Amino acid sequence: SREGQRIWISRILPQTAAVQLRAKLLVSIVIAALSTLPTLVGYALVFRPAVAYLALPALVGLAGSLAVMTFGLMLDSMRPMLRWTDPQEPVKRNLNALIQLGFALVLIGGGAAVMNLALRAGITGTAVYLLLLLIAVPADALCYRLLLRDAESRFARREL
């Protein structure tokens, strides 16, 4: 959606739609990971937690954000907003962004429910984070598989 009228560039690149989607996802992951570093460093300096209590929550957060980013990219490839005049339009006036936000809220709520159930069952500490990772990683894989499934046909259907 953010490419708008320049979508023709994607069509002439000598790469498949799947490769282009993987590249966009990789850039998103790198940006998300780099943006967490200042918070992690600050948290580590102030609270001095054990490595597991720093790394595991960060991994859970990145795994959850990967599912959301993948889902959002899939939505944009299914329903691109290609005609806009202001660069903020595809982000601020696009229904895809609201659907992606709803998906993120469902994941956050689900994670909170799982954590609450785990704590009530007496599961604490790193086991809770590992449980959340065991749920997030398959969700990531499912979203990734859905992103790449029919990528070529979704790309071919785009109107310029």
Coordinates of C-alpha atoms in Angstrom, one line a residue:
S1 CA 0.0 0.0 0.0
R2 CA 2.8 2.5 0.8
E3 CA 4.2 2.1 -2.7
G4 CA 1.1 3.6 -4.2
Q5 CA 1.5 4.6 -7.9
R6 CA 5.1 3.3 -7.8
I7 CA 3.9 -0.3 -7.5
W8 CA 5.0 -0.8 -11.1
I9 CA 8.6 -0.9 -9.8
S10 CA 7.8 -4.0 -7.9
R11 CA 6.4 -5.6 -11.0
I12 CA 9.6 -5.1 -13.0
L13 CA 12.0 -6.3 -10.3
P14 CA 13.6 -9.6 -11.3
Q15 CA 12.4 -11.2 -8.0
T16 CA 9.2 -13.1 -7.3
A17 CA 6.4 -11.7 -5.1
A18 CA 7.4 -14.2 -2.4
V19 CA 11.0 -12.9 -2.3
Q20 CA 9.8 -9.3 -2.2
L21 CA 7.4 -10.1 0.7
R22 CA 10.2 -11.9 2.6
A23 CA 12.5 -8.9 2.1
K24 CA 9.8 -6.5 3.4
L25 CA 9.2 -8.7 6.4
L26 CA 12.9 -9.0 7.1
V27 CA 13.3 -5.2 7.1
S28 CA 10.3 -4.9 9.5
I29 CA 11.9 -7.5 11.8
V30 CA 15.2 -5.7 11.8
I31 CA 13.6 -2.4 12.6
A32 CA 11.5 -3.9 15.4
A33 CA 14.6 -5.6 16.9
L34 CA 16.7 -2.5 16.7
S35 CA 14.0 -0.3 18.2
T36 CA 13.8 -2.6 21.3
L37 CA 17.5 -2.3 22.0
P38 CA 17.4 1.1 23.9
T39 CA 14.6 -0.1 26.1
L40 CA 16.4 -3.4 26.8
V41 CA 19.7 -1.6 27.6
G42 CA 18.0 0.9 29.9
Y43 CA 16.1 -1.8 31.7
A44 CA 19.2 -3.9 32.1
L45 CA 21.2 -0.9 33.5
V46 CA 18.5 0.1 35.9
F47 CA 17.1 -3.2 37.2
R48 CA 20.0 -5.6 36.4
P49 CA 17.8 -8.6 35.8
A50 CA 19.1 -12.1 35.1
V51 CA 19.7 -12.7 31.4
A52 CA 16.7 -15.0 31.1
Y53 CA 14.4 -12.3 32.4
L54 CA 15.8 -9.9 29.8
A55 CA 16.1 -12.1 26.8
L56 CA 12.9 -14.2 27.1
P57 CA 10.4 -11.3 27.4
A58 CA 12.2 -9.7 24.4
L59 CA 11.9 -12.8 22.4
V60 CA 8.2 -13.2 23.3
G61 CA 7.7 -9.6 22.2
L62 CA 9.5 -10.0 19.0
A63 CA 7.7 -13.3 18.2
G64 CA 4.4 -11.6 18.8
S65 CA 5.3 -8.6 16.7
L66 CA 6.5 -10.9 14.0
A67 CA 3.0 -12.5 13.8
V68 CA 1.4 -9.0 13.7
M69 CA 3.9 -7.7 11.0
T70 CA 3.4 -10.8 8.9
F71 CA -0.4 -10.5 9.2
G72 CA -0.3 -6.8 8.3
L73 CA 1.9 -7.5 5.2
M74 CA -0.5 -10.2 4.1
L75 CA -3.4 -7.8 4.4
D76 CA -1.6 -5.2 2.4
S77 CA -0.8 -7.7 -0.3
M78 CA -4.4 -8.8 -0.4
R79 CA -6.0 -5.4 -0.2
P80 CA -3.5 -2.8 -1.2
M81 CA -4.4 0.9 -1.1
L82 CA -2.6 2.1 -4.2
R83 CA -4.3 5.4 -4.9
W84 CA -3.4 8.2 -2.4
T85 CA -2.1 11.7 -2.5
D86 CA -0.6 12.1 1.0
P87 CA 2.0 9.5 2.1
Q88 CA 0.2 9.2 5.5
E89 CA -3.1 8.0 3.8
P90 CA -2.1 4.3 3.5
V91 CA -1.3 4.2 7.2
K92 CA -3.9 6.5 8.7
R93 CA -6.9 6.0 6.4
N94 CA -6.4 2.3 5.5
L95 CA -8.8 -0.3 7.0
N96 CA -5.9 -2.7 6.9
A97 CA -4.2 -0.9 9.7
L98 CA -7.2 -1.2 12.0
I99 CA -7.6 -4.9 11.2
Q100 CA -3.9 -5.4 12.0
L101 CA -4.3 -3.4 15.3
G102 CA -7.3 -5.7 16.2
F103 CA -5.2 -8.7 15.5
A104 CA -2.4 -7.4 17.8
L105 CA -5.0 -6.7 20.5
V106 CA -6.3 -10.3 20.2
L107 CA -2.7 -11.6 20.5
I108 CA -2.0 -9.5 23.5
G109 CA -5.2 -10.5 25.2
G110 CA -4.5 -14.1 24.4
G111 CA -1.0 -13.9 25.8
A112 CA -2.3 -12.2 29.0
A113 CA -5.0 -15.0 29.4
V114 CA -2.4 -17.7 28.9
M115 CA -0.1 -16.0 31.4
N116 CA -2.9 -15.6 33.9
L117 CA -3.9 -19.3 33.5
A118 CA -0.2 -20.4 33.9
L119 CA 0.3 -18.3 37.0
R120 CA -2.9 -19.8 38.5
A121 CA -1.6 -23.3 37.7
G122 CA 1.6 -22.5 39.6
I123 CA 3.7 -22.1 36.5
T124 CA 6.0 -19.1 37.1
G125 CA 9.3 -17.5 36.0
T126 CA 11.0 -18.6 32.8
A127 CA 8.4 -21.4 32.2
V128 CA 5.7 -18.7 31.5
Y129 CA 7.9 -17.1 28.9
L130 CA 8.7 -20.4 27.3
L131 CA 5.0 -21.3 27.3
L132 CA 4.3 -18.0 25.5
L133 CA 7.1 -18.7 23.0
L134 CA 5.6 -22.1 22.4
I135 CA 2.4 -20.4 21.4
A136 CA 3.9 -17.5 19.5
V137 CA 6.3 -19.4 17.3
P138 CA 3.5 -21.6 15.7
A139 CA 1.4 -18.4 15.2
D140 CA 4.4 -16.9 13.4
A141 CA 4.8 -19.9 11.2
L142 CA 1.1 -19.9 10.4
C143 CA 1.1 -16.2 9.5
Y144 CA 4.2 -16.7 7.4
R145 CA 2.8 -19.6 5.5
L146 CA -0.4 -17.6 4.8
L147 CA 1.7 -14.6 3.7
L148 CA 3.6 -16.7 1.1
R149 CA 0.6 -18.8 0.0
D150 CA -0.8 -17.4 -3.2
A151 CA 1.7 -14.5 -3.1
E152 CA 2.2 -14.6 -6.8
S153 CA -1.5 -14.6 -7.7
R154 CA -2.2 -11.7 -5.2
F155 CA 0.6 -9.7 -6.7
A156 CA -0.6 -10.4 -10.3
R157 CA -4.1 -9.2 -9.4
R158 CA -2.9 -5.7 -8.3
E159 CA -4.2 -3.0 -10.4
L160 CA -2.0 0.0 -11.2

